[in-house]
mmCIF file of C-alpha atoms and ligand atoms in Angstrom:
data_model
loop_
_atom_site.group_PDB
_atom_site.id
_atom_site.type_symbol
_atom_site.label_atom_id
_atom_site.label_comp_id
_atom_site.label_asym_id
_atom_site.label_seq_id
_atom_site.Cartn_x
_atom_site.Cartn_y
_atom_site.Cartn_z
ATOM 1 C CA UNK A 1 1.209 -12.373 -0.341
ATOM 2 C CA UNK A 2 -2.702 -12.804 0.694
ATOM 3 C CA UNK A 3 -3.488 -10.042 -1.805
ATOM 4 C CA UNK A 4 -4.916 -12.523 -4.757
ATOM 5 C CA UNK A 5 -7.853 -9.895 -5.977
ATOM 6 C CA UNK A 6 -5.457 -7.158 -5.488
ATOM 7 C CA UNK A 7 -3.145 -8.590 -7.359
ATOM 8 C CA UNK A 8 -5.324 -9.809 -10.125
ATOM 9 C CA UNK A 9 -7.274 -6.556 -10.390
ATOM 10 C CA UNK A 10 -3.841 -4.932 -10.895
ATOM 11 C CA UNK A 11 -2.429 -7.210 -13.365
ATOM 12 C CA UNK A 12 -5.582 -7.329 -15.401
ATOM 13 C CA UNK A 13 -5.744 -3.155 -15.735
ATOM 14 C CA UNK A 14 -2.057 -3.297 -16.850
ATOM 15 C CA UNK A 15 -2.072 -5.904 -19.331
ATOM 16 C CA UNK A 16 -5.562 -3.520 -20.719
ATOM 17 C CA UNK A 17 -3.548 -0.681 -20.635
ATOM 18 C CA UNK A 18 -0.336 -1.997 -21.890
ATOM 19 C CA UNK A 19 -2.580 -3.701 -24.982
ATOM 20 C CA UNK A 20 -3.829 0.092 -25.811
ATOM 21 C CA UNK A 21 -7.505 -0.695 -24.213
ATOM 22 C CA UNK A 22 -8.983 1.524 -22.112
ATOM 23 C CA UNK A 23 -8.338 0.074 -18.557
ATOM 24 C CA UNK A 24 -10.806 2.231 -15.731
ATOM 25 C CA UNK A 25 -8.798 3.687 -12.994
ATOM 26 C CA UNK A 26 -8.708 1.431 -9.470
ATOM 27 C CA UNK A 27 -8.779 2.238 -5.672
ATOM 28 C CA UNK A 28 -7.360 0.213 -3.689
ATOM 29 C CA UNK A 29 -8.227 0.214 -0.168
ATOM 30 C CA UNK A 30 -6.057 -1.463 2.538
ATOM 31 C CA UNK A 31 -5.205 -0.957 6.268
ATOM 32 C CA UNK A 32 -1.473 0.300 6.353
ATOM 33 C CA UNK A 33 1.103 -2.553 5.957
ATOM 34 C CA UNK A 34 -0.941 -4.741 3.842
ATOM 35 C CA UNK A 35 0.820 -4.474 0.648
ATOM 36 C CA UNK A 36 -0.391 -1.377 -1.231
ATOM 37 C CA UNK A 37 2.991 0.237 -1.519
ATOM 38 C CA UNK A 38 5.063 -2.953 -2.320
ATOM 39 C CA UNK A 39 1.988 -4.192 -5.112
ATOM 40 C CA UNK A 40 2.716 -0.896 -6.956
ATOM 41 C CA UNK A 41 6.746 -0.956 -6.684
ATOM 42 C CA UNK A 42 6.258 -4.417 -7.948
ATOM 43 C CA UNK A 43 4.351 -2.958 -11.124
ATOM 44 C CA UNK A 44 7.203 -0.769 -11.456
ATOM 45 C CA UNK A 45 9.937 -2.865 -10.975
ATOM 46 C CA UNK A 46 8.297 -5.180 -13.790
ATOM 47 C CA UNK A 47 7.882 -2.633 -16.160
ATOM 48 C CA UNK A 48 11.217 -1.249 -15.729
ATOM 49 C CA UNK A 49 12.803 -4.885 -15.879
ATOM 50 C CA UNK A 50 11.552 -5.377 -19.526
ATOM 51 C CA UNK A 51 12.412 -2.743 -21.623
ATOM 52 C CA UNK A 52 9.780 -3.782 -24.243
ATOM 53 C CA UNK A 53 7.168 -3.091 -22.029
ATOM 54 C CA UNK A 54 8.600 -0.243 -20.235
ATOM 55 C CA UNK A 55 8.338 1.017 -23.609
ATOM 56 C CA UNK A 56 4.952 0.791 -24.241
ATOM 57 C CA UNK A 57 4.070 3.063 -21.521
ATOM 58 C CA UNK A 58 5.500 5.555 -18.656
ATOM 59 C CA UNK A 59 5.087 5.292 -15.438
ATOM 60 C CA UNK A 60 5.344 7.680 -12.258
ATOM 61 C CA UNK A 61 4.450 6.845 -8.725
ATOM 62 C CA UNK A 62 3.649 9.807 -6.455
ATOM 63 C CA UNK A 63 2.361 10.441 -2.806
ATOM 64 C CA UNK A 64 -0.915 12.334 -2.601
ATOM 65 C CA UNK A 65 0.429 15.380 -0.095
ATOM 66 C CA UNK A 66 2.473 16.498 -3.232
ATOM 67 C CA UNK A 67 -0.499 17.355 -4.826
ATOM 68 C CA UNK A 68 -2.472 18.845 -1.877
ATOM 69 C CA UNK A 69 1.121 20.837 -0.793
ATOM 70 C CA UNK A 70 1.038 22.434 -4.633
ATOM 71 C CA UNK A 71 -3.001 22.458 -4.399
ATOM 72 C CA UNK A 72 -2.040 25.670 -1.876
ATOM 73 C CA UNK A 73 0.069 27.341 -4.369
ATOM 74 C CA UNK A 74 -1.299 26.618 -7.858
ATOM 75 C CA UNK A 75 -2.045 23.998 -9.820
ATOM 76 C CA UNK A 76 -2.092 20.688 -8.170
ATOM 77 C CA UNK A 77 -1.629 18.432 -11.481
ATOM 78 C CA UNK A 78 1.341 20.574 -12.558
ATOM 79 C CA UNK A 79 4.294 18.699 -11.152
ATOM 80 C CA UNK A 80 2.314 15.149 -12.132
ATOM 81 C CA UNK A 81 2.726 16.224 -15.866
ATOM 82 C CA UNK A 82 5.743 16.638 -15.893
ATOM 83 C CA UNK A 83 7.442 14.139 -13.645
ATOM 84 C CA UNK A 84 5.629 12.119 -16.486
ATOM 85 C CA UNK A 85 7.412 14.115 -19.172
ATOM 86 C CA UNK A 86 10.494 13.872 -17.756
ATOM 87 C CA UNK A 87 10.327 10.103 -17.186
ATOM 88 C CA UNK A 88 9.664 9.408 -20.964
ATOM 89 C CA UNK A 89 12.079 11.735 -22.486
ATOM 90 C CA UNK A 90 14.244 9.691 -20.083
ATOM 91 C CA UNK A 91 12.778 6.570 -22.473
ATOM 92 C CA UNK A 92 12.293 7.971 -25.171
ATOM 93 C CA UNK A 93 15.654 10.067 -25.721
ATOM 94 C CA UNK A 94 17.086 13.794 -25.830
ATOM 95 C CA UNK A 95 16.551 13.246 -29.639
ATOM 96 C CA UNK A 96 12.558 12.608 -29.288
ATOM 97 C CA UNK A 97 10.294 15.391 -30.518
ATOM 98 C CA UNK A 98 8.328 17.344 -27.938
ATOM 99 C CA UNK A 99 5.196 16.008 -29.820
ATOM 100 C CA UNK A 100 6.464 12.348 -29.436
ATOM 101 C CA UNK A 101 7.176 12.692 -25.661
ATOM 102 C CA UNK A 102 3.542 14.255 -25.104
ATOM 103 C CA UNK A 103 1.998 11.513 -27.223
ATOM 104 C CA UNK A 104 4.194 9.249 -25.149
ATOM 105 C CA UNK A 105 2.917 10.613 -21.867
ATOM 106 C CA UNK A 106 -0.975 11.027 -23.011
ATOM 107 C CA UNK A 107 -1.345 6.608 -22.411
ATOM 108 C CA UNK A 108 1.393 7.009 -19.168
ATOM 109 C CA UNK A 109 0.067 5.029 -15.625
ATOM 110 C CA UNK A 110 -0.220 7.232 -13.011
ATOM 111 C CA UNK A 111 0.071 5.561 -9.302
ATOM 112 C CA UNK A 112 -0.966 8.031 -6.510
ATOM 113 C CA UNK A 113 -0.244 6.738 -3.348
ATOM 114 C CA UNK A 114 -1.735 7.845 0.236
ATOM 115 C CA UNK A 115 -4.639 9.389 -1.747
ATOM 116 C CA UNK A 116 -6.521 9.073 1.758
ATOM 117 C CA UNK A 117 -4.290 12.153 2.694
ATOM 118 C CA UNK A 118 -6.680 14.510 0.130
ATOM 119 C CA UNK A 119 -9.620 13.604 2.030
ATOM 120 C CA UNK A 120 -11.905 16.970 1.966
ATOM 121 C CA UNK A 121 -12.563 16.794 5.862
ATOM 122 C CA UNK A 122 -10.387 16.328 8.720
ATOM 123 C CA UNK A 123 -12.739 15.761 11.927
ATOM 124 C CA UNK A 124 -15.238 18.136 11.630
ATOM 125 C CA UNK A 125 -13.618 20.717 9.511
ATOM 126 C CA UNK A 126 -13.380 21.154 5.599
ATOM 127 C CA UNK A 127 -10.039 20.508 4.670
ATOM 128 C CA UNK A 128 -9.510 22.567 1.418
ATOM 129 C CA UNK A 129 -6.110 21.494 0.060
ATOM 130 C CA UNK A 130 -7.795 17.966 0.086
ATOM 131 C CA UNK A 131 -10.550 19.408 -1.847
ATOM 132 C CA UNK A 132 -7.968 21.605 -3.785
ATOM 133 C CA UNK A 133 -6.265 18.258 -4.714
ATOM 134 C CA UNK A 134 -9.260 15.783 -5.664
ATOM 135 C CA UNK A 135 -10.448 18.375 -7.921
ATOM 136 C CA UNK A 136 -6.647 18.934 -9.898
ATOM 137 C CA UNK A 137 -6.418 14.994 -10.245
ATOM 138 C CA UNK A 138 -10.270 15.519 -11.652
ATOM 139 C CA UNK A 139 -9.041 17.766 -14.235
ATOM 140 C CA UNK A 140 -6.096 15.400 -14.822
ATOM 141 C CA UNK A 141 -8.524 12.252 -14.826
ATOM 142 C CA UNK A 142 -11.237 13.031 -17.922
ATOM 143 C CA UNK A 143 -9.851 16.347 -19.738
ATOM 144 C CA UNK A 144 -9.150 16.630 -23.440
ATOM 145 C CA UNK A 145 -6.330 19.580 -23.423
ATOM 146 C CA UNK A 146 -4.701 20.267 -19.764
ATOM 147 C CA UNK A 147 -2.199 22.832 -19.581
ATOM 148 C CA UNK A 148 1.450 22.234 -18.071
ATOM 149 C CA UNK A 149 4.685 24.280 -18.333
ATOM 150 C CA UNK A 150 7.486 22.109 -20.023
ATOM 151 C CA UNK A 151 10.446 21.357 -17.785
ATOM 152 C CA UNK A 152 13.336 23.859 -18.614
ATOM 153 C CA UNK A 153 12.195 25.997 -21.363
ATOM 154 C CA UNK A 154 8.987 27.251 -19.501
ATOM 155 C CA UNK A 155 6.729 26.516 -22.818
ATOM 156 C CA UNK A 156 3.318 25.823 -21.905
ATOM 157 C CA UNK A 157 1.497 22.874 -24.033
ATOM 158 C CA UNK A 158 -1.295 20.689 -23.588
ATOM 159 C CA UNK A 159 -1.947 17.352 -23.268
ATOM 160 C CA UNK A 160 -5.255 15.112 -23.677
ATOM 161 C CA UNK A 161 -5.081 13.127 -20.462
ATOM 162 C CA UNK A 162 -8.018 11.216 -20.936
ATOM 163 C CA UNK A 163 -5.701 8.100 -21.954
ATOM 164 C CA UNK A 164 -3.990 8.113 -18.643
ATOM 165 C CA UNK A 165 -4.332 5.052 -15.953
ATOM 166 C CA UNK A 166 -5.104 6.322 -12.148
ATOM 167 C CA UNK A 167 -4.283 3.709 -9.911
ATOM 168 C CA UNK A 168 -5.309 5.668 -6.341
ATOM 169 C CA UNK A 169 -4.456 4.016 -3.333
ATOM 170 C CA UNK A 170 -4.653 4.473 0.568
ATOM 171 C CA UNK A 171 -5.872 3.219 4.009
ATOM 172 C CA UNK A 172 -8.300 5.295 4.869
ATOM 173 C CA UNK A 173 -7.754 4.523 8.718
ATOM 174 C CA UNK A 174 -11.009 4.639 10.919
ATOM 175 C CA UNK A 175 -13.198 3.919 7.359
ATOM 176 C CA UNK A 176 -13.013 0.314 8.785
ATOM 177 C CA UNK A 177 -14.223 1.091 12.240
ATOM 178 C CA UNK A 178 -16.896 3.827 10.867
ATOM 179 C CA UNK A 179 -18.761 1.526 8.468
ATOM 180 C CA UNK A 180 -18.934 -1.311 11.258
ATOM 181 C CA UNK A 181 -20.799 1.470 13.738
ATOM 182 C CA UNK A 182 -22.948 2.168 10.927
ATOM 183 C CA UNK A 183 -24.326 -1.555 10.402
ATOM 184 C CA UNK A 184 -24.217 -2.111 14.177
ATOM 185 C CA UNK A 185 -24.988 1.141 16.292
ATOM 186 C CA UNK A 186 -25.541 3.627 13.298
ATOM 187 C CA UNK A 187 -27.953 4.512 10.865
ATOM 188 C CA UNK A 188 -28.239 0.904 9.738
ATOM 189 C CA UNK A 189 -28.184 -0.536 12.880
ATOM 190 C CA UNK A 190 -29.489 -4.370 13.122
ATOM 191 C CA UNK A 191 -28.080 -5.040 9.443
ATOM 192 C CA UNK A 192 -24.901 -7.041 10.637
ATOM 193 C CA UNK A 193 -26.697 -10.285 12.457
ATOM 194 C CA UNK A 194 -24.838 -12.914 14.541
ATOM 195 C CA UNK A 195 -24.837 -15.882 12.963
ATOM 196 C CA UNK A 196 -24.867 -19.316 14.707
ATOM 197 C CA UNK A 197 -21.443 -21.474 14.779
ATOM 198 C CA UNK A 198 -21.400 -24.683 16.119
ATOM 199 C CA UNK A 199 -17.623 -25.009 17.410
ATOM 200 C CA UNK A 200 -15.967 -27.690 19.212
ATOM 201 C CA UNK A 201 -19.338 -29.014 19.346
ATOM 202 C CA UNK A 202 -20.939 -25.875 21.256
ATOM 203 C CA UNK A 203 -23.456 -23.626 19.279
ATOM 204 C CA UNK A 204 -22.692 -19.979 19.099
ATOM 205 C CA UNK A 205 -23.447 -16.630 18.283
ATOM 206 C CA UNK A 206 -20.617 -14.741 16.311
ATOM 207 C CA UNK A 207 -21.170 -11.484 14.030
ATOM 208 C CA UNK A 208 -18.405 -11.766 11.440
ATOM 209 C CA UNK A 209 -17.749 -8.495 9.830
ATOM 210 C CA UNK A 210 -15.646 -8.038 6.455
ATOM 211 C CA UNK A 211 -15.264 -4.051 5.358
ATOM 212 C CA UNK A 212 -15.844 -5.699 1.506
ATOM 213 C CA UNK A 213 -19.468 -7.023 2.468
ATOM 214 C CA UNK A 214 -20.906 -3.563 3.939
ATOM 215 C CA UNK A 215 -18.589 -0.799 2.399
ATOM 216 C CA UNK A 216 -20.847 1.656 0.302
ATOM 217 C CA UNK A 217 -19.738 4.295 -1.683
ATOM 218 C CA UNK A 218 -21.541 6.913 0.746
ATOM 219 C CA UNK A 219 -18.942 5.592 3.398
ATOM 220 C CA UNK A 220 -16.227 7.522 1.302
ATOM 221 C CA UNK A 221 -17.817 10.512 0.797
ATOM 222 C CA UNK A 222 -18.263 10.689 4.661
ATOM 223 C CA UNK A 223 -15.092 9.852 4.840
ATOM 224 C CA UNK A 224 -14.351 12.900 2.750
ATOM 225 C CA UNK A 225 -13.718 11.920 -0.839
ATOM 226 C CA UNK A 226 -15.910 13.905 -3.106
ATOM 227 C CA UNK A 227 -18.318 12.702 -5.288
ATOM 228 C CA UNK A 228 -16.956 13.357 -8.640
ATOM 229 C CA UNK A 229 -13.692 12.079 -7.157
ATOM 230 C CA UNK A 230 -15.224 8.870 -6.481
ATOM 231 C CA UNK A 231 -16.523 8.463 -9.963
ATOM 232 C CA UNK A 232 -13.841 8.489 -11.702
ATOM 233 C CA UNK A 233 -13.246 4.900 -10.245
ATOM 234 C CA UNK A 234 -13.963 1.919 -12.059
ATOM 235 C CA UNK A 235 -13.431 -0.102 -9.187
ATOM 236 C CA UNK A 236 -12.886 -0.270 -5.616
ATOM 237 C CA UNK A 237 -10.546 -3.203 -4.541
ATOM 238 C CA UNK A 238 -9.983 -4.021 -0.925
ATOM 239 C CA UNK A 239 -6.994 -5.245 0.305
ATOM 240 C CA UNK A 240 -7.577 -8.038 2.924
ATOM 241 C CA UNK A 241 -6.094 -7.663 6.498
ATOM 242 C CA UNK A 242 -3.100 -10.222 6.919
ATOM 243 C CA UNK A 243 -3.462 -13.269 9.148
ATOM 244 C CA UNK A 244 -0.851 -15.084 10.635
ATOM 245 C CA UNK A 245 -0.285 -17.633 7.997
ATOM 246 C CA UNK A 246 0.427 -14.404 5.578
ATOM 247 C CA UNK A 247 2.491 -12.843 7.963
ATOM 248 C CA UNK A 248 4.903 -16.457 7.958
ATOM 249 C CA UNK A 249 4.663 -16.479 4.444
ATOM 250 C CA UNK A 250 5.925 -12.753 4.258
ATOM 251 C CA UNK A 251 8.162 -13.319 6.810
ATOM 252 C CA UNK A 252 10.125 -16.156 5.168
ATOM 253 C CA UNK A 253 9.386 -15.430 1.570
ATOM 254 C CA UNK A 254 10.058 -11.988 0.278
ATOM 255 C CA UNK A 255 13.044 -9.847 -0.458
ATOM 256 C CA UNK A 256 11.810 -7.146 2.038
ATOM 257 C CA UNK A 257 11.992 -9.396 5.183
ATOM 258 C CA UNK A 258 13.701 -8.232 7.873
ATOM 259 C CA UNK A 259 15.125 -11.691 8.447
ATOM 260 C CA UNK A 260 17.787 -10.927 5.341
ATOM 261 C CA UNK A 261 19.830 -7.693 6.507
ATOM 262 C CA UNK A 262 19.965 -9.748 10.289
ATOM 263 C CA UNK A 263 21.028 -13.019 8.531
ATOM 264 C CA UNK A 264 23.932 -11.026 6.780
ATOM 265 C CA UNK A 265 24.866 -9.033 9.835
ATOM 266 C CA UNK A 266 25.119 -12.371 11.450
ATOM 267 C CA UNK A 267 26.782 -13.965 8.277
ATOM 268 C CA UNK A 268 29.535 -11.035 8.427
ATOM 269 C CA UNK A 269 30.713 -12.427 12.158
ATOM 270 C CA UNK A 270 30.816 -16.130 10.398
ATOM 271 C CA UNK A 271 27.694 -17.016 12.105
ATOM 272 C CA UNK A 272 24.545 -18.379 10.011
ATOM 273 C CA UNK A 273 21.197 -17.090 11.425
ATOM 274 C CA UNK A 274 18.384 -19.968 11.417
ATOM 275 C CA UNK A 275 14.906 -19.805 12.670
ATOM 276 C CA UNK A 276 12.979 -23.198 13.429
ATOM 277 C CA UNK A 277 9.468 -23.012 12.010
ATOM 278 C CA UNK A 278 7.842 -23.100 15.542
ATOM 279 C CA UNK A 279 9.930 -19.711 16.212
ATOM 280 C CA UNK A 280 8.977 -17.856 12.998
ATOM 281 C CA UNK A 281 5.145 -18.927 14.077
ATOM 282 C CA UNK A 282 5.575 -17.246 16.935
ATOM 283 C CA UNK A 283 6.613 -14.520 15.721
ATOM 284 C CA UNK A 284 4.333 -14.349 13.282
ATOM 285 C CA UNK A 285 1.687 -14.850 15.804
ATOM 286 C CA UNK A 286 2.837 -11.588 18.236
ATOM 287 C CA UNK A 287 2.780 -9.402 14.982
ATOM 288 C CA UNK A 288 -0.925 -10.143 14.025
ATOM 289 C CA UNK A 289 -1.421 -8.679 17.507
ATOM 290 C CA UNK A 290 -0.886 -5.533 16.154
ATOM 291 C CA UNK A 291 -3.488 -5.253 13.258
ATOM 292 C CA UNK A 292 -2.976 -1.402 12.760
ATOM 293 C CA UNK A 293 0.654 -2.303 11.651
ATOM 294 C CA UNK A 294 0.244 -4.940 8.716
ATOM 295 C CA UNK A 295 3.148 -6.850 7.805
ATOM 296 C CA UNK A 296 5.364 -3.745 9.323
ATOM 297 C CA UNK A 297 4.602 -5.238 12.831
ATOM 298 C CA UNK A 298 7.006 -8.218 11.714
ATOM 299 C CA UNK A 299 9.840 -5.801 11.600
ATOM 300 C CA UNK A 300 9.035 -4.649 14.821
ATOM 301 C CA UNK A 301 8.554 -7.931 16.847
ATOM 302 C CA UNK A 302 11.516 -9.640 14.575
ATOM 303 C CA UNK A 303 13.874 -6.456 16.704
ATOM 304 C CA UNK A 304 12.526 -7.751 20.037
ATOM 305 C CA UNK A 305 13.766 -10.825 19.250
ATOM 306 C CA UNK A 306 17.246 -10.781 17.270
ATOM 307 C CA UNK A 307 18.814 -7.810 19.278
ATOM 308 C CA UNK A 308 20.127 -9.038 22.555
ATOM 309 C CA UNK A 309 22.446 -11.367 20.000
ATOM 310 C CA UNK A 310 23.366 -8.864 17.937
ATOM 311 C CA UNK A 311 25.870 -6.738 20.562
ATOM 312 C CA UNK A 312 27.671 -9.581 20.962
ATOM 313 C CA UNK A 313 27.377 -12.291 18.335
ATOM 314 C CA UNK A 314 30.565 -14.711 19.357
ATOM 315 C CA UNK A 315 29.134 -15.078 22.713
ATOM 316 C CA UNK A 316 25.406 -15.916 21.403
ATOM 317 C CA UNK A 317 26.925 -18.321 18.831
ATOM 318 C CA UNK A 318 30.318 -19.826 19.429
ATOM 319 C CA UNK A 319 29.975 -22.700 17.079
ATOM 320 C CA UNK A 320 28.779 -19.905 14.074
ATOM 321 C CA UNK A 321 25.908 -21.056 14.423
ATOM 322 C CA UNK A 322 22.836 -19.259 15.703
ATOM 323 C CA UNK A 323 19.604 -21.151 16.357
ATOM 324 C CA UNK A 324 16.481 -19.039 17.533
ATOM 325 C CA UNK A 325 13.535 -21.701 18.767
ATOM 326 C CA UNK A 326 10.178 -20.837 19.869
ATOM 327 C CA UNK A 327 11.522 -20.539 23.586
ATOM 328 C CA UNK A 328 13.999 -17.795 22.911
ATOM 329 C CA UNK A 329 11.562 -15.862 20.890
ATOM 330 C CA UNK A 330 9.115 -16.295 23.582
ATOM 331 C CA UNK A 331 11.927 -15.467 26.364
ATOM 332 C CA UNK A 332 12.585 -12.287 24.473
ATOM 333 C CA UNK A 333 9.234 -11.299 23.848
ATOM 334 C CA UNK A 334 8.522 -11.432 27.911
ATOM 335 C CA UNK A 335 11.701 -9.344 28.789
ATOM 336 C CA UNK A 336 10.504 -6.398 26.409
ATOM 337 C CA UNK A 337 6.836 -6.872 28.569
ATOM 338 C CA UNK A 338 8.585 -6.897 32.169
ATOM 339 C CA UNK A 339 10.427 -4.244 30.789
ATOM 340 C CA UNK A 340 13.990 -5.356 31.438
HETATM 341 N N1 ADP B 401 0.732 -8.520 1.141
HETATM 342 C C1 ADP B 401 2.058 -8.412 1.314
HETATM 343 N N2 ADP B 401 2.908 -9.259 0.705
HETATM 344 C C2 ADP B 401 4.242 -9.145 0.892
HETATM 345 N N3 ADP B 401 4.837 -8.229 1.679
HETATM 346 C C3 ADP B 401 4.044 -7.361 2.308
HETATM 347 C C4 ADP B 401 2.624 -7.397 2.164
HETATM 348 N N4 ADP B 401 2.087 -6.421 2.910
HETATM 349 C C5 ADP B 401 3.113 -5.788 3.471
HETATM 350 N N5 ADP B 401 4.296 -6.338 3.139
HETATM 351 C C6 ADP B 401 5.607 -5.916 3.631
HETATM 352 O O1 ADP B 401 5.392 -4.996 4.702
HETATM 353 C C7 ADP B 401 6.038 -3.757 4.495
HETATM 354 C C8 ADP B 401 5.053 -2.623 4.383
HETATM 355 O O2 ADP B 401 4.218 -2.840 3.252
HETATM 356 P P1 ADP B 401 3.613 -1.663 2.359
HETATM 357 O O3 ADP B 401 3.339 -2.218 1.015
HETATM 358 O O4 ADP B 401 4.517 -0.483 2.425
HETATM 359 O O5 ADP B 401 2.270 -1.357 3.133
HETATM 360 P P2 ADP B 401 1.136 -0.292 2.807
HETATM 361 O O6 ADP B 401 -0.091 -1.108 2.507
HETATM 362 O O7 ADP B 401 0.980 0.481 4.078
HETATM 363 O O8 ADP B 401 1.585 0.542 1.655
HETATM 364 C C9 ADP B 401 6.903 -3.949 3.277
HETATM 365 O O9 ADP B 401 8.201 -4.239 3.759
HETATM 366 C C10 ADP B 401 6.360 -5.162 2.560
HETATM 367 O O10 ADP B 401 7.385 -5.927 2.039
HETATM 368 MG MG1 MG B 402 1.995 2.567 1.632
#
């Protein structure tokens, strides 16, 4: 939801890839909660829920700290390959040659998520498994024969991974907050100028700032992603932050909403659980207080609201019916403040 560019980016670099075209690996950037999780389990669920596709290519989704944990000990890429190899000989069959299996895995999609976690500096110190790890998935990203030992038998072979799709993604907290001092007290100070808004009839001054108008790619090497990391990218997507009409739409729209496990608690006591619109605003509303949190805030402020019925569900709805308006949300919003 909100994600449009994200979500055409994505689709547009898996219908390449699943066509046999080269596709040019993408980094998404997003502040946590905004999607970039759920957008690749959605890839994944699709491709698993056609087995045509999921046949055309194999896909593995891991978290970036595997590789800079195993960056310490060896090898960062190893475990990569063959999670890969052991998802398609999970396609393709124990019958499937070893050569069939590599070729299978030489065009696989590769998601790493949290790749913000292999930054190369934390504060002011080098952090080398970071470094360690951006330089494995290098190796991984544009090399002809890379090494790996075969699940179970120990065999070493090689595979050309220059076929495979990266799709990188993280938040890269404080990137946001560190390009906007550069364009307003740093180095490029003076660059972001107020612009005049006449509102409500009144003319003001306002400096709008969006991280996709001033982000450069010197920004993420300061943030501590080499170079040669970087360049590897085809393209960098941004994720936009989610306003309050996303955070509805989320809300009442996906399968992930908090507002389904509640409604069946609820629904196992006999009672139905309905929100008026006004409430689920509301709601909606408190949530985009908390920016840092995405769409996870929802969960949060959603808690505030539905537990004090959820001890005792007869006595909140005798009729089996429970009703939350826009004055009980905002009644238990205020008791959490007071701290009752
Ligand atoms: N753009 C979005 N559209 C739909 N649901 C979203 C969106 N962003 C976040 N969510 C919901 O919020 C929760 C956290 O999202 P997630 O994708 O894990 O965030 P992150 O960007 O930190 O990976 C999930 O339950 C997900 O369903
Ligand atoms: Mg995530």
């Amino acid at each position: 939801m909100g994600q449009d560019v994200a979500v055409r980016d994505m689709a547009v670099a898996l219908a390449k890839k699943l066509a046999g075209i080269d596709a040019g690996n993408l980094l998404l950037i997003g502040a946590s909660g905004t999607g970039k999780t759920t957008l690749m389990r959605a890839v994944e669920d699709y491709l698993l829920s056609n087995a045509a596709l999921a046949n055309r290519s194999t896909l593995i989704r891991i978290h970036a700290n595997v590789l800079a944990e195993e960056a310490e000990s060896g090898f960062a890429g190893e475990s990569l390959l063959q999670s890969l190899y052991e998802r398609a000989r999970e396609h393709l069959g124990p019958e499937a040659s070893i050569a069939d299996v590599l070729r299978r895995i030489e065009h696989g999609i590769v998601f790493v998520d949290e790749v913000d976690k292999i930054r190369g500096r934390l504060g002011d110190s080098v952090h080398v498994p970071g470094i360690r790890a951006q330089e494995a998935l290098l190796t991984l990203i544009e090399n002809q024969a890379v090494g790996f030992q075969l699940p179970g038998n120990g065999k070493t072979v090689t595979v050309d991974s220059r076929g495979l799709l990266f799709v990188c993604a993280g938040a890269f907290e404080g990137l946001y907050d560190a390009v906007y001092d550069r364009v307003t007290i740093g180095k490029d100070r003076g660059s972001l100028k107020p612009v005049t808004v006449v509102k409500n009839g009144k003319v003001q001054q306002k400096t709008v700032f969006t991280l996709s108008d001033w982000l450069q790619t010197d920004d993420l090497f300061d943030y501590g992603m080499t170079p040669q990391f970087l360049s590897r990218f085809d393209a960098v997507v941004l994720l936009n932050d989610l306003g309050e009409d996303e955070l509805v739409q989320i809300f009442e729209d996906t399968p992930d909403s908090a507002v389904h496990p509640a409604r069946a608690y609820f629904e196992s006591f006999g009672i139905s659980l309905d929100l008026t619109p006004d409430a689920v605003k509301r709601i909606a509303q408190e949530a985009a207080r908390y920016p840092r949190l995405g769409a996870r805030a929802l969960k949060e402020v959603f808690r505030r609201v539905v537990r004090e019925y959820e001890y005792e569900p007869e006595v909140a709805a005798p009729e089996g019916r429970l009703t939350i308006d826009v004055a009980e949300v905002e009644e238990m919003l205020a008791k959490r403040k007071s701290g009752r």
